[in-house]
Coordinates of C-alpha atoms in Angstrom, one line a residue:
M28 CA 114.0 99.1 116.0
H29 CA 112.9 95.5 115.6
S30 CA 111.7 96.1 111.4
T31 CA 112.2 92.5 111.1
L32 CA 109.7 89.4 111.9
I33 CA 113.1 87.6 113.4
D34 CA 113.5 90.3 115.3
N35 CA 110.0 91.5 115.8
R36 CA 109.1 91.4 119.7
F37 CA 105.8 89.7 119.5
L38 CA 106.1 87.6 116.2
G39 CA 109.8 86.6 116.6
S40 CA 109.1 84.0 118.7
L41 CA 107.2 82.3 116.4
F42 CA 109.2 82.1 113.3
S43 CA 112.8 81.7 114.7
T44 CA 114.9 80.7 118.2
D45 CA 116.8 82.6 120.5
A46 CA 119.5 79.8 120.5
M47 CA 119.5 80.9 116.2
R48 CA 119.4 84.4 116.6
A49 CA 122.6 84.4 119.1
V50 CA 124.3 82.1 116.7
F51 CA 123.8 85.0 114.1
A52 CA 123.1 88.2 116.1
D53 CA 125.6 91.1 114.6
T54 CA 127.8 90.8 118.2
A55 CA 127.9 87.5 117.2
T56 CA 129.2 88.2 114.0
L57 CA 131.8 90.4 115.0
A58 CA 133.1 87.7 117.5
R59 CA 133.3 85.0 115.1
Y60 CA 135.5 88.2 113.0
T61 CA 137.6 88.4 115.8
D62 CA 138.1 84.5 116.5
T63 CA 139.2 84.2 112.8
E64 CA 141.6 86.9 113.5
I65 CA 142.9 85.2 116.4
A66 CA 143.2 82.1 115.0
L67 CA 145.3 83.7 111.7
A68 CA 147.9 85.6 114.4
R69 CA 148.1 82.5 116.6
A70 CA 148.9 80.6 113.3
E71 CA 151.3 83.5 112.1
G72 CA 153.0 83.2 115.6
R73 CA 153.5 79.8 115.4
L74 CA 154.9 79.6 112.4
G75 CA 157.3 82.8 112.6
L76 CA 155.6 85.3 110.7
I77 CA 154.8 87.4 113.1
P78 CA 156.2 87.9 117.0
S79 CA 155.1 85.4 119.2
E80 CA 154.7 87.9 121.5
A81 CA 152.1 90.1 119.2
A82 CA 150.6 86.9 118.4
H83 CA 149.7 86.0 122.5
T84 CA 148.6 89.3 123.0
I85 CA 146.1 89.6 120.2
A86 CA 144.8 86.1 121.4
E87 CA 144.3 87.3 125.0
Q88 CA 143.3 90.6 124.5
A89 CA 141.5 90.9 121.2
H90 CA 138.0 90.0 122.6
Q91 CA 138.3 92.5 125.7
V92 CA 139.1 95.4 123.1
K93 CA 135.4 98.0 123.6
L94 CA 134.6 98.6 120.2
D95 CA 132.9 101.9 120.0
M96 CA 129.7 100.8 117.9
A97 CA 128.5 103.9 116.6
R98 CA 132.4 104.4 115.0
L99 CA 132.0 100.8 113.5
Q100 CA 128.4 101.4 111.8
R101 CA 129.6 104.6 110.6
E102 CA 133.1 103.4 108.9
T103 CA 131.2 100.0 107.6
H104 CA 128.8 102.5 105.7
N105 CA 131.7 104.4 104.1
V106 CA 134.1 101.5 103.3
G107 CA 131.1 99.2 102.5
Y108 CA 132.1 96.2 104.7
P109 CA 133.0 95.8 108.5
I110 CA 136.4 94.4 108.4
L111 CA 138.9 97.1 108.3
P112 CA 136.9 99.2 110.8
L113 CA 136.7 96.9 112.9
V114 CA 140.5 96.2 112.2
H115 CA 141.2 99.8 112.9
Q116 CA 139.5 99.2 116.4
L117 CA 141.3 96.7 117.4
A118 CA 144.8 97.3 116.7
E119 CA 144.5 100.4 118.6
G120 CA 143.2 98.6 121.7
L121 CA 145.8 96.0 121.0
G122 CA 149.0 98.7 121.3
A123 CA 152.2 97.3 120.0
A124 CA 150.8 93.8 118.9
G125 CA 148.3 95.9 116.6
K126 CA 150.2 96.2 114.1
Y127 CA 150.3 92.6 113.4
L128 CA 146.7 92.2 113.4
H129 CA 145.1 90.7 109.6
W130 CA 148.5 90.0 108.5
G131 CA 148.5 89.0 105.2
A132 CA 144.6 88.1 105.2
T133 CA 141.6 90.3 103.0
T134 CA 138.3 91.3 103.9
Q135 CA 136.5 88.2 102.3
D136 CA 139.3 85.9 104.1
I137 CA 137.7 86.9 107.2
M138 CA 134.0 87.3 106.8
D139 CA 133.9 83.9 105.2
T140 CA 135.2 82.0 107.4
A141 CA 133.4 83.8 110.3
L142 CA 130.5 82.4 108.5
V143 CA 131.5 79.1 108.2
L144 CA 132.0 79.4 111.9
Q145 CA 128.5 80.2 112.1
I146 CA 126.8 77.7 109.9
R147 CA 128.9 75.3 112.0
E148 CA 127.1 76.1 114.9
G149 CA 124.2 76.4 113.4
L150 CA 124.3 73.0 111.7
A151 CA 124.9 71.8 115.2
L152 CA 121.8 73.2 116.6
L153 CA 119.9 72.2 113.9
E154 CA 120.8 68.5 114.3
Q155 CA 120.3 68.6 117.6
D156 CA 116.5 69.7 117.5
L157 CA 116.0 67.4 114.2
R158 CA 116.8 64.5 116.1
A159 CA 114.1 65.3 118.5
V160 CA 112.0 65.4 116.0
A161 CA 112.4 61.9 114.8
V162 CA 112.4 60.6 118.6
Q163 CA 108.8 61.8 118.3
L164 CA 108.4 60.3 115.0
R165 CA 109.2 57.0 116.1
R166 CA 107.4 57.1 119.0
L167 CA 104.1 58.1 116.9
S168 CA 104.9 55.2 114.3
H169 CA 105.5 52.6 116.8
T170 CA 102.4 53.2 119.0
Y171 CA 100.3 54.1 116.0
R172 CA 101.6 51.4 113.5
D173 CA 98.4 49.4 113.3
A174 CA 96.0 52.6 113.4
P175 CA 93.9 51.9 110.1
M176 CA 93.3 55.2 108.5
A177 CA 91.8 56.2 105.1
G178 CA 94.6 57.0 102.7
R179 CA 94.3 59.7 100.5
T180 CA 95.0 60.3 97.0
H181 CA 94.0 63.3 94.9
L182 CA 92.1 64.5 98.2
Q183 CA 90.2 61.5 98.0
H184 CA 90.0 58.0 99.6
A185 CA 92.5 55.7 97.7
L186 CA 93.0 52.5 100.0
P187 CA 93.4 51.9 104.1
T188 CA 96.6 53.2 105.6
T189 CA 97.9 53.0 109.2
F190 CA 98.7 56.8 110.7
G191 CA 101.8 55.1 111.9
L192 CA 102.6 54.4 108.3
K193 CA 102.1 57.7 107.4
T194 CA 104.3 59.2 110.5
A195 CA 106.8 56.9 109.2
I196 CA 106.8 58.1 105.8
W197 CA 108.1 61.8 107.5
L198 CA 110.6 59.3 109.4
G199 CA 111.9 58.7 106.8
M200 CA 112.8 62.4 105.1
I201 CA 114.0 63.9 108.5
E202 CA 115.9 60.8 108.4
R203 CA 117.3 61.0 105.2
N204 CA 118.1 65.1 106.3
L205 CA 120.0 64.5 108.6
E206 CA 122.2 62.1 106.7
R207 CA 122.5 64.4 104.0
L208 CA 123.8 66.6 107.1
Q209 CA 126.7 64.1 107.5
Q210 CA 127.4 64.2 104.0
L211 CA 128.0 68.1 103.5
R212 CA 129.4 69.0 106.3
P213 CA 132.8 68.1 105.1
R214 CA 132.1 70.0 101.7
V215 CA 131.0 73.3 103.9
L216 CA 133.1 73.2 107.5
V217 CA 136.2 74.5 104.9
G218 CA 137.6 77.7 106.1
Q219 CA 138.8 80.9 103.8
F220 CA 142.5 82.3 103.6
A221 CA 143.9 83.0 100.3
G222 CA 144.9 86.4 100.4
A223 CA 143.5 89.8 98.2
G224 CA 143.9 87.8 94.6
G225 CA 143.6 84.3 95.7
T226 CA 146.7 83.4 95.4
L227 CA 148.3 84.5 99.1
A228 CA 151.0 86.5 97.3
S229 CA 152.2 88.6 100.3
L230 CA 153.1 85.4 102.4
G231 CA 155.6 83.9 99.9
D232 CA 155.8 80.4 99.7
R233 CA 154.8 80.4 103.1
G234 CA 150.8 81.3 102.8
L235 CA 149.8 77.2 102.4
E236 CA 151.5 76.7 105.6
V237 CA 149.9 79.2 107.7
Q238 CA 146.2 78.5 105.9
A239 CA 146.7 75.2 107.3
A240 CA 147.4 76.4 110.7
M241 CA 145.0 78.5 110.8
M242 CA 142.3 75.8 110.3
R243 CA 143.5 73.9 112.6
E244 CA 143.3 76.7 115.4
L245 CA 139.6 76.7 114.1
G246 CA 138.7 73.2 113.5
L247 CA 137.9 73.5 110.1
G248 CA 138.5 71.6 106.9
V249 CA 141.7 73.5 104.7
P250 CA 140.5 74.9 101.1
D251 CA 142.3 72.4 98.0
T252 CA 141.7 76.1 96.4
T253 CA 140.4 79.5 96.9
W254 CA 137.1 79.7 96.9
H255 CA 136.3 83.2 97.1
T256 CA 134.0 83.2 93.8
A257 CA 133.5 79.4 94.1
R258 CA 130.4 79.3 96.7
D259 CA 129.1 75.6 95.7
G260 CA 129.3 74.9 99.7
L261 CA 127.5 77.9 100.6
A262 CA 125.0 76.9 98.2
E263 CA 124.6 73.1 99.0
T264 CA 123.6 74.5 102.5
A265 CA 121.4 76.5 101.8
Q266 CA 119.5 74.1 99.8
W267 CA 119.7 71.4 102.8
L268 CA 117.4 74.1 104.6
G269 CA 115.5 74.1 101.7
L270 CA 115.0 70.9 102.0
V271 CA 114.6 70.6 105.7
T272 CA 112.1 72.7 105.4
M273 CA 110.3 71.4 102.6
S274 CA 109.9 68.0 104.7
L275 CA 108.7 69.6 107.7
A276 CA 106.1 71.3 105.3
K277 CA 104.9 68.3 103.9
M278 CA 104.5 66.9 107.6
A279 CA 102.5 70.5 108.4
L280 CA 100.5 70.5 104.8
D281 CA 99.2 66.7 105.7
V282 CA 98.5 67.4 109.8
S283 CA 96.5 71.5 108.7
L284 CA 94.2 69.2 106.5
M285 CA 94.0 66.4 109.0
M286 CA 93.0 69.2 111.7
A287 CA 89.7 70.4 109.3
N288 CA 86.3 69.9 111.2
E289 CA 85.7 67.2 107.7
F290 CA 88.8 65.2 109.2
S291 CA 89.5 65.8 112.9
E292 CA 91.6 62.9 113.4
V293 CA 94.9 64.6 114.4
F294 CA 95.6 68.0 116.5
E295 CA 98.2 70.2 117.9
P296 CA 99.1 69.8 121.1
F297 CA 95.9 71.9 123.2
V298 CA 97.1 75.4 125.0
Q299 CA 94.7 77.7 125.9
G300 CA 94.3 80.0 123.7
R301 CA 96.8 78.9 120.9
G302 CA 95.0 79.5 117.4
A303 CA 92.1 81.2 118.4
S304 CA 90.2 83.3 116.4
S305 CA 89.4 86.8 117.4
T306 CA 85.9 86.6 116.7
M307 CA 84.8 83.3 116.2
P308 CA 85.5 81.0 119.1
Q309 CA 85.2 77.3 118.2
K310 CA 88.2 77.9 115.9
R311 CA 91.2 75.8 116.8
N312 CA 94.0 76.9 114.0
P313 CA 96.8 75.0 112.8
I314 CA 99.4 77.9 114.1
S315 CA 102.8 75.5 114.0
C316 CA 101.9 74.2 110.8
E317 CA 101.1 77.3 109.4
V318 CA 104.8 78.7 110.5
M319 CA 106.3 75.7 109.1
I320 CA 104.5 75.9 105.7
G321 CA 105.6 79.8 105.6
A322 CA 109.1 79.5 106.4
A323 CA 109.5 76.5 103.7
K324 CA 108.7 79.0 101.4
T325 CA 110.7 81.8 102.7
V326 CA 113.7 78.8 102.7
R327 CA 112.9 78.4 99.7
H328 CA 113.3 81.7 97.9
L329 CA 116.1 81.6 100.1
A330 CA 117.9 79.0 98.5
G331 CA 117.4 80.3 95.0
L332 CA 118.7 83.6 96.1
A333 CA 122.2 81.4 97.4
L334 CA 122.2 79.7 93.6
D335 CA 121.6 83.3 92.4
G336 CA 124.3 84.6 94.3
A337 CA 126.7 81.8 93.6
V338 CA 127.6 83.1 89.9
Q339 CA 130.2 85.0 91.2
D340 CA 132.6 86.9 88.6
F341 CA 136.4 86.1 87.8
E342 CA 137.6 86.8 91.1
R343 CA 136.3 89.0 93.2
A344 CA 132.5 89.0 93.3
T345 CA 130.9 92.7 92.0
G346 CA 127.5 92.0 94.2
P347 CA 126.6 88.8 94.2
W348 CA 128.3 88.2 97.4
Q349 CA 126.3 90.4 99.4
A350 CA 123.1 88.5 98.4
E351 CA 124.7 85.9 100.5
W352 CA 124.9 88.0 103.5
V353 CA 120.7 87.8 103.3
A354 CA 120.0 84.2 102.0
L355 CA 122.4 82.3 104.6
P356 CA 121.5 83.6 107.9
E357 CA 118.2 84.3 107.1
A358 CA 117.3 80.9 105.7
F359 CA 118.9 79.5 108.7
L360 CA 117.0 81.9 110.9
H361 CA 113.5 80.5 109.5
T362 CA 114.8 77.1 109.4
A363 CA 115.4 77.1 113.1
G364 CA 111.5 77.8 113.9
A365 CA 109.8 75.4 111.7
V366 CA 112.0 73.0 113.1
S367 CA 110.8 74.2 116.5
Q368 CA 107.4 74.2 115.8
A369 CA 107.9 71.0 114.7
L370 CA 109.2 69.8 117.6
F371 CA 106.1 71.3 119.7
M372 CA 103.8 70.0 117.5
L373 CA 105.0 66.5 117.3
S374 CA 105.9 66.2 121.1
G375 CA 102.0 66.5 122.1
L376 CA 100.0 65.9 119.0
E377 CA 96.2 64.6 119.4
V378 CA 95.6 61.7 117.6
D379 CA 91.7 60.5 117.2
T380 CA 92.1 56.6 116.1
A381 CA 88.3 56.4 116.7
R382 CA 87.4 59.1 114.4
M383 CA 90.3 57.8 111.6
R384 CA 88.2 54.5 111.9
Q385 CA 84.9 56.3 111.2
N386 CA 86.3 58.6 108.4
L387 CA 87.6 54.8 107.0
D388 CA 84.0 53.3 107.2
S389 CA 82.5 57.0 105.7
T390 CA 82.3 55.2 102.3
G391 CA 80.5 52.5 103.0
G392 CA 83.4 50.0 102.1
L393 CA 84.1 51.8 98.9
I394 CA 87.7 52.1 99.9
V395 CA 88.5 48.7 99.5
A396 CA 87.0 48.3 96.2
E397 CA 90.4 47.4 94.8
A398 CA 90.0 44.3 97.6
V399 CA 86.8 42.9 96.0
M400 CA 88.4 43.4 92.8
M401 CA 91.7 41.3 93.6
G402 CA 89.2 39.1 95.3
L403 CA 86.6 38.1 91.9
A404 CA 89.7 38.5 89.5
P405 CA 90.4 34.5 90.2
E406 CA 87.2 33.6 89.2
L407 CA 86.0 36.4 86.7
G408 CA 88.9 37.5 85.7
R409 CA 91.2 40.9 86.4
N410 CA 89.1 42.8 83.8
E411 CA 85.8 41.5 83.9
A412 CA 86.0 42.0 87.5
H413 CA 86.8 45.4 87.4
D414 CA 83.9 46.4 85.7
V415 CA 81.7 44.5 87.7
V416 CA 83.0 46.4 91.0
Y417 CA 83.0 49.3 89.0
S418 CA 78.6 49.0 88.6
A419 CA 78.8 47.6 92.3
C420 CA 80.6 51.2 93.2
R421 CA 78.4 53.1 91.2
T422 CA 75.3 51.7 92.4
A423 CA 76.4 51.7 96.3
L424 CA 76.4 55.8 95.7
E425 CA 73.3 56.2 93.8
S426 CA 71.1 54.3 96.4
R427 CA 73.8 54.7 99.5
R428 CA 73.7 51.2 100.4
T429 CA 77.3 50.1 101.4
L430 CA 79.1 47.9 99.1
A431 CA 78.8 45.0 100.7
Q432 CA 74.8 45.3 100.3
V433 CA 75.5 45.9 97.1
L434 CA 77.5 43.2 95.9
K435 CA 75.2 40.4 98.1
S436 CA 72.5 41.6 95.5
M437 CA 74.6 40.8 92.5
P438 CA 73.9 37.1 91.2
E439 CA 77.4 37.7 89.3
V440 CA 79.0 38.0 92.2
T441 CA 77.4 35.7 94.5
Q442 CA 77.9 32.8 92.5
H443 CA 81.2 32.9 93.3
V444 CA 81.8 34.2 96.8
S445 CA 80.0 33.7 99.6
A446 CA 78.0 36.4 102.0
E447 CA 81.0 35.9 104.7
R448 CA 84.0 36.4 102.1
I449 CA 82.3 39.6 100.9
D450 CA 81.8 41.3 104.3
F451 CA 85.7 40.2 104.7
L452 CA 86.7 41.9 101.5
C453 CA 84.7 44.8 102.1
D454 CA 86.6 45.7 105.9
P455 CA 88.9 48.2 105.7
I456 CA 90.7 46.7 108.1
N457 CA 91.8 43.5 106.0
Y458 CA 93.5 45.3 103.3
L459 CA 96.3 47.1 105.0
G460 CA 98.5 45.3 102.9
T461 CA 102.1 45.9 104.2
A462 CA 101.6 48.9 106.3
P463 CA 102.7 47.3 109.5
Q464 CA 105.9 45.7 107.9
M465 CA 106.8 48.7 106.3
V466 CA 106.4 50.2 109.8
D467 CA 108.8 47.9 110.9
K468 CA 111.8 48.1 108.9
A469 CA 111.5 52.4 109.1
L470 CA 112.2 51.6 113.0
Q471 CA 114.7 49.2 112.5
L472 CA 116.8 52.3 109.9
P473 CA 119.9 52.8 112.5
A474 CA 119.1 56.4 113.3
H475 CA 121.9 58.8 111.6

């Protein structure tokens, strides 16, 4: 049965990726549990806490033990956790060495550490794709550095900008998320080995030594203290996934609006039939954008669930831990889908600079009313210039003339500014401010 959106055989490929599904698949989870048990056995064998022969056998054969999945499912349902059922089967398959498996560990040690291994792999996949997204945004920013378009505030024309600056702003979000990723890794990629009560009491005075050796085996950080119920690292990971999908959704919202017929400034890549309607043949719906926006909403809720799940009682939680089993894997899976859709969209984004210029000119120069005001301010004063231009804008709208035409008919303007100067001030291309230079600054920033 394939009952979730992620696993759905005809929708799943839209909302996640095969690579991320492989990281969090049930078989992969069992493999990471086994990796953790092997690392513990190797560490203890090297330190003489269990026979080195037993440690070698565990390391060499644990992954070869054929698991009875029906039995594992049945026993997990009964126990409530998968580790004891898994250890039983592994121990049976390992012969005499099996009695040294899971030495001094507790269930949560194995599950937490395995999750961290999956997080490490998931973060690596996301980093790779986010860097590819950044490459596409750098390309777009460079190509359209000087491409003028209408900047919009409150969905209305505000001032001219360039499409290159718009994509450079998107790039900044991605670069900052990559920077955050490097900062969170040392806090998050830390293993768990603390024993039943979080004190490693079962290993006497060798507990911390085993812990350090085990983490070296796995290439993970060594915890300063037990984090069985201190879940800030996992919660931080979920918040980072929320930030990534939020950034992608901002891009998606902009693109989906610019795809509207009234704008028609950019379009997702054309693929025959993509975004088609079952009844309206003219439709070209923003499919990638919709998936990215939907993913951001989903991950935002999962990030909240991770925060809620981090509030845990005493030394072992009664319920919140299980909430993490939902929040972290699903957040990774939806984020992977969103990043994949972003990469597809940006790699073939169709940009219509002619339509951008047409839209920019559609208000007859009203978009550069501020430029005219600032041009008149030295002569009239800033407030008087504002009132004059405000009146000119109202007249232009009511009479359906351009702002330049109206200004040229106003003596209070023409006695201070020539017709040629009015034409210059009313041309949006002359009022891009430092937009191109901001793009240059963004492109000079080192990639994280």
